[in-house]
Coordinates of C-alpha atoms and ligand atoms in Angstrom, one line a residue:
M21 CA 77.5 158.2 153.9
D22 CA 78.6 154.5 153.4
H23 CA 79.3 153.5 149.8
I24 CA 80.2 150.4 147.8
I25 CA 82.0 150.4 144.4
A26 CA 81.2 148.0 141.5
V27 CA 83.7 147.6 138.7
D28 CA 83.1 145.9 135.3
I29 CA 86.4 145.1 133.5
G30 CA 86.1 144.3 129.8
G31 CA 88.6 143.9 127.0
T32 CA 87.5 147.3 125.6
N33 CA 86.3 149.3 128.5
I34 CA 86.5 149.5 132.3
R35 CA 83.5 150.8 134.1
A36 CA 83.2 151.7 137.7
A37 CA 80.0 152.8 139.6
L38 CA 79.6 154.2 143.1
F39 CA 76.6 153.1 145.0
P40 CA 75.3 154.3 148.4
R41 CA 75.4 151.1 150.6
D42 CA 71.6 150.9 150.8
S43 CA 70.6 152.0 147.3
D44 CA 70.3 150.3 143.9
T45 CA 71.0 153.6 142.1
H46 CA 74.5 154.6 141.5
S47 CA 75.6 158.0 142.5
A48 CA 78.6 158.2 140.1
I49 CA 79.8 156.2 137.2
N50 CA 82.8 156.4 134.9
K51 CA 83.9 154.5 131.8
I52 CA 87.4 154.5 130.5
P53 CA 89.1 152.5 127.7
T54 CA 91.0 149.4 129.1
V55 CA 94.0 150.4 127.0
S56 CA 94.8 154.1 127.4
P57 CA 94.7 156.0 124.1
Q58 CA 97.4 158.3 125.3
D59 CA 99.8 155.7 126.6
P60 CA 99.2 152.1 125.6
A61 CA 102.1 151.1 128.0
I62 CA 99.9 151.8 131.1
S63 CA 98.8 148.4 132.5
A64 CA 95.2 147.4 132.7
V65 CA 95.6 147.1 136.4
D66 CA 96.5 150.8 136.7
R67 CA 93.6 151.6 134.4
V68 CA 91.3 149.8 136.8
I69 CA 92.8 151.8 139.8
E70 CA 92.4 155.0 137.8
C71 CA 88.7 154.2 137.0
I72 CA 88.0 153.4 140.7
S73 CA 89.8 156.5 141.9
S74 CA 87.8 158.7 139.5
I75 CA 84.6 157.9 141.3
W76 CA 85.9 157.6 144.9
P77 CA 83.6 159.6 147.2
K78 CA 84.9 162.9 148.7
D79 CA 84.2 161.7 152.3
G80 CA 86.2 158.5 151.5
N81 CA 83.6 156.2 153.1
V82 CA 83.8 153.1 151.0
L83 CA 82.9 149.7 152.7
G84 CA 84.0 147.4 149.8
I85 CA 84.7 147.0 146.1
C86 CA 83.7 144.2 143.8
A87 CA 85.2 143.8 140.3
A88 CA 83.8 141.7 137.6
A89 CA 86.5 140.4 135.3
P90 CA 86.4 138.3 132.1
G91 CA 88.1 134.9 132.1
S92 CA 89.1 132.4 134.8
I93 CA 89.1 133.7 138.4
A94 CA 90.2 131.9 141.5
V95 CA 87.6 133.7 143.5
K96 CA 88.9 132.8 147.0
E97 CA 92.3 134.2 146.2
G98 CA 91.1 137.2 144.2
L99 CA 93.5 135.9 141.5
V100 CA 92.8 136.4 137.7
L101 CA 94.2 133.1 136.4
L102 CA 93.7 134.0 132.8
A103 CA 91.8 136.7 131.0
P104 CA 92.5 136.1 127.3
N105 CA 90.9 139.4 126.2
I106 CA 93.2 141.6 128.3
E107 CA 96.9 141.7 127.4
G108 CA 99.2 140.2 130.0
W109 CA 96.5 139.2 132.4
E110 CA 97.7 135.8 133.6
N111 CA 98.0 135.1 137.3
I112 CA 97.2 138.8 138.3
P113 CA 96.5 139.0 142.1
L114 CA 94.0 141.8 141.4
G115 CA 92.0 141.4 144.7
Q116 CA 95.2 141.9 146.7
I117 CA 96.4 144.8 144.6
L118 CA 93.1 146.6 144.9
S119 CA 92.6 145.9 148.6
E120 CA 96.1 147.2 149.4
K121 CA 95.7 150.2 147.2
F122 CA 92.3 151.3 148.5
G123 CA 92.4 149.7 152.0
V124 CA 88.9 148.1 151.8
K125 CA 87.4 144.7 151.4
T126 CA 87.7 143.7 147.8
L127 CA 86.2 140.8 145.9
I128 CA 86.9 139.7 142.4
N129 CA 84.6 137.4 140.4
N130 CA 83.9 136.2 136.9
D131 CA 81.8 138.7 134.8
A132 CA 79.2 136.3 133.5
R133 CA 78.7 134.8 137.0
L134 CA 78.2 138.3 138.5
A135 CA 75.8 139.2 135.6
A136 CA 73.8 136.0 136.7
Y137 CA 73.9 137.3 140.3
G138 CA 72.6 140.7 139.1
E139 CA 69.7 139.1 137.2
W140 CA 68.9 137.0 140.2
K141 CA 68.8 139.8 142.7
K142 CA 67.5 142.7 140.6
G143 CA 66.5 141.4 137.1
A144 CA 64.6 138.7 135.4
G145 CA 65.5 136.1 138.1
I146 CA 64.0 137.9 141.2
G147 CA 62.3 135.3 143.4
Y148 CA 63.8 132.2 141.8
E149 CA 65.9 130.0 144.1
N150 CA 67.1 127.8 141.3
L151 CA 68.0 129.5 138.0
L152 CA 70.4 129.3 135.1
Y153 CA 71.7 132.3 133.3
F154 CA 73.4 132.1 129.9
T155 CA 74.8 135.0 128.0
V156 CA 75.0 134.0 124.3
S157 CA 77.2 136.5 122.4
T158 CA 80.7 136.1 120.9
G159 CA 81.2 133.4 123.5
L160 CA 78.8 131.6 125.8
G161 CA 79.1 132.3 129.5
G162 CA 76.8 132.3 132.5
G163 CA 76.2 131.5 136.1
I164 CA 74.1 129.2 138.2
I165 CA 72.0 129.9 141.3
A166 CA 71.1 126.6 143.1
N167 CA 69.1 126.4 146.3
G168 CA 69.4 130.2 146.7
D169 CA 73.1 130.4 146.5
V170 CA 75.5 131.1 143.6
I171 CA 77.6 128.1 142.5
Q172 CA 81.4 128.9 142.6
G173 CA 83.2 125.7 143.3
D174 CA 86.3 124.9 145.4
I175 CA 88.6 127.7 144.2
G176 CA 85.9 129.7 142.2
I177 CA 86.3 128.4 138.7
A178 CA 83.0 126.5 138.6
T179 CA 80.2 127.1 136.0
E180 CA 82.4 127.7 132.9
V181 CA 79.1 126.9 131.3
G182 CA 80.1 127.2 127.6
H183 CA 83.0 124.8 127.9
I184 CA 81.1 121.5 128.5
V185 CA 82.0 119.1 125.8
L186 CA 79.3 118.2 123.3
H187 CA 81.5 116.4 120.8
D188 CA 85.0 115.3 121.4
K189 CA 85.9 115.9 117.7
G190 CA 83.7 118.9 117.2
N191 CA 84.6 122.4 116.2
R192 CA 87.5 124.2 117.9
C193 CA 86.3 126.5 120.7
G194 CA 87.6 129.9 121.5
C195 CA 89.5 128.4 124.4
G196 CA 91.5 126.2 122.0
L197 CA 89.9 122.9 122.9
D198 CA 87.5 121.0 120.6
G199 CA 83.8 120.4 120.6
H200 CA 82.7 122.7 123.4
W201 CA 79.2 124.0 123.6
E202 CA 80.3 127.5 122.8
A203 CA 81.8 126.4 119.5
F204 CA 78.2 125.4 118.4
S205 CA 75.8 128.0 119.9
S206 CA 77.7 131.2 120.2
G207 CA 78.0 134.0 117.6
T208 CA 81.4 132.9 116.8
G209 CA 80.0 129.3 116.2
I210 CA 77.2 130.7 113.9
E211 CA 79.8 132.8 111.9
N212 CA 82.2 129.9 111.6
Y213 CA 79.4 127.7 110.3
V214 CA 78.4 130.2 107.6
R215 CA 81.9 131.0 106.6
N216 CA 82.7 127.3 106.0
R217 CA 79.4 126.9 104.0
L218 CA 80.2 129.9 101.8
V219 CA 83.6 128.4 100.7
G220 CA 83.3 127.8 96.9
M221 CA 80.0 129.6 96.5
S222 CA 80.0 132.3 93.9
A223 CA 79.6 135.9 95.1
A224 CA 76.4 136.1 93.0
D225 CA 74.7 133.3 95.1
S226 CA 75.8 134.8 98.4
P227 CA 73.7 137.6 100.1
F228 CA 76.7 138.9 101.9
D229 CA 79.3 141.6 100.8
S230 CA 82.0 139.7 102.7
E231 CA 83.1 136.1 103.1
T232 CA 83.0 136.6 106.9
P233 CA 79.6 137.9 107.7
T234 CA 78.8 138.9 111.2
T235 CA 76.0 137.4 113.3
P236 CA 73.6 140.3 112.8
Q237 CA 74.2 140.1 109.0
I238 CA 73.6 136.4 109.1
A239 CA 70.3 137.0 111.1
A240 CA 69.2 139.5 108.5
A241 CA 69.9 137.0 105.7
A242 CA 68.1 134.3 107.6
S243 CA 65.1 136.6 107.9
D244 CA 65.2 137.1 104.1
G245 CA 65.2 133.3 103.6
F246 CA 68.8 132.6 102.8
P247 CA 69.0 128.8 103.6
I248 CA 72.6 128.6 105.0
A249 CA 71.8 131.4 107.4
I250 CA 68.7 129.8 108.5
E251 CA 70.5 126.5 109.0
A252 CA 73.2 128.3 111.0
F253 CA 70.7 129.4 113.6
E254 CA 68.8 126.1 113.5
R255 CA 72.0 124.3 114.3
A256 CA 73.0 126.8 117.1
G257 CA 69.5 126.5 118.5
Y258 CA 69.6 122.7 118.4
Y259 CA 72.8 122.7 120.3
L260 CA 71.5 125.3 122.7
G261 CA 68.7 122.9 123.5
I262 CA 71.2 120.1 124.1
G263 CA 73.4 122.2 126.4
V264 CA 70.5 123.5 128.4
S265 CA 69.0 120.1 128.7
N266 CA 72.2 118.9 130.3
Y267 CA 72.0 121.6 132.8
L268 CA 68.3 120.9 133.5
H269 CA 69.2 117.4 134.3
I270 CA 71.8 118.5 136.8
F271 CA 70.1 121.5 138.5
N272 CA 66.4 121.2 137.8
P273 CA 65.9 125.0 137.8
S274 CA 62.6 126.8 137.7
C275 CA 64.0 129.6 135.5
V276 CA 66.4 130.0 132.6
I277 CA 67.5 133.4 131.6
F278 CA 69.2 134.3 128.3
G279 CA 71.2 137.5 127.8
G280 CA 73.7 138.5 125.1
G281 CA 73.5 139.8 121.6
V282 CA 72.7 136.5 119.9
S283 CA 69.7 135.9 122.1
Q284 CA 68.2 139.1 120.6
V285 CA 67.6 137.3 117.2
G286 CA 64.4 135.7 118.8
E287 CA 62.6 132.8 117.0
L288 CA 65.5 132.2 114.6
I289 CA 67.3 130.5 117.5
F290 CA 64.6 129.9 120.1
T291 CA 62.2 127.9 117.9
P292 CA 64.9 125.2 117.2
F293 CA 66.0 125.5 120.8
Q294 CA 62.5 124.8 122.2
E295 CA 62.2 121.7 119.9
S296 CA 65.6 120.4 120.8
L297 CA 65.0 121.0 124.5
K298 CA 61.8 118.9 124.4
K299 CA 63.6 116.2 122.5
H300 CA 66.5 115.9 124.9
V301 CA 65.1 116.1 128.4
L302 CA 64.7 112.9 130.3
N303 CA 61.2 113.8 131.4
L304 CA 58.9 116.7 130.4
R305 CA 58.5 117.6 134.0
Y306 CA 61.9 119.4 133.6
I307 CA 60.3 121.9 131.3
E308 CA 56.6 122.0 132.3
N309 CA 56.9 124.9 134.7
L310 CA 60.2 126.2 133.5
A311 CA 60.2 130.0 133.0
I312 CA 62.4 130.9 130.0
K313 CA 63.1 134.6 130.2
M314 CA 65.2 137.3 128.6
A315 CA 67.7 139.1 130.7
E316 CA 66.6 142.5 132.0
L317 CA 69.7 144.3 133.0
G318 CA 71.5 144.6 129.6
D319 CA 75.0 146.0 129.7
N320 CA 74.6 146.9 133.4
A321 CA 74.2 143.3 134.6
G322 CA 77.9 143.1 135.6
L323 CA 77.8 146.3 137.5
V324 CA 74.6 145.6 139.2
G325 CA 75.7 142.0 140.0
S326 CA 79.0 143.2 141.4
A327 CA 77.2 145.8 143.7
E328 CA 74.8 143.1 145.0
Y329 CA 77.6 140.6 145.4
I330 CA 79.6 142.9 147.7
R331 CA 76.5 144.3 149.4
D332 CA 75.6 140.7 150.4
R333 CA 79.1 140.1 151.8
L334 CA 79.9 143.1 153.9
D335 CA 80.5 142.3 157.6
Ligands
LIG12 ZN1 86.0 126.0 125.2

């Protein structure tokens, strides 16, 4: 039987899934920590190879591999330019290493873009030819489908969606630059805002046990009416609306999909988001028929997207 293999590489875990070529349902899956608990000196590349090998079919009939990796990927070269969450991953020719090791066609792409691809093909985005997908969690990533194709750019580093500049003197982003969208609307942005506002506040006035509350703790405090927590989500939602309106002006999509943990907080962020969106679009026609949906594939978006991406690119 012909198979394809999808791999999702994260800073914490590597997952690999074996799919029959013509089926959405994986026949084997394995998850291993990215850093080996037994021997931390083993490279993450070797861990990826180990994870793929562990699900390799007995008949050996694999047509292709697609790996989703975090960070900047030069897609055409299969080169991981930089993956900050994985130690030592700078200029790693992962595509070449895996194709030489396993002797099959191998594609490497950005994890958020492949999650967008998965939602488009098998999730909330089925049937839409123009869609935006944003995953709002610790960071803010995503992918864009325009005119029925995924936007990748010249070498493959397009759609770093969270790193558009909203304020040139704004907060520091996780990437080290200032004022990026991610610094306002991600979980990290929400946490930084609350942490700064708590400075100087007496412990008795704060609902938090810690000076550095997490996004779920801030969401709980907002639901209980703590003003600073409510403001944190209002601010994140306001900037979420600004960022999305920028993308609406460029791509005029018919669907926007939100995934990631922060998007699970619901109205706290989406009510200010909707207000901000209305305020910032050039023309209400941008949003009149716009479907705003929650992602459907959850943690499997990267694996499903990788499988669909290679499936669509087999000879
Ligand atoms: Zn940035």
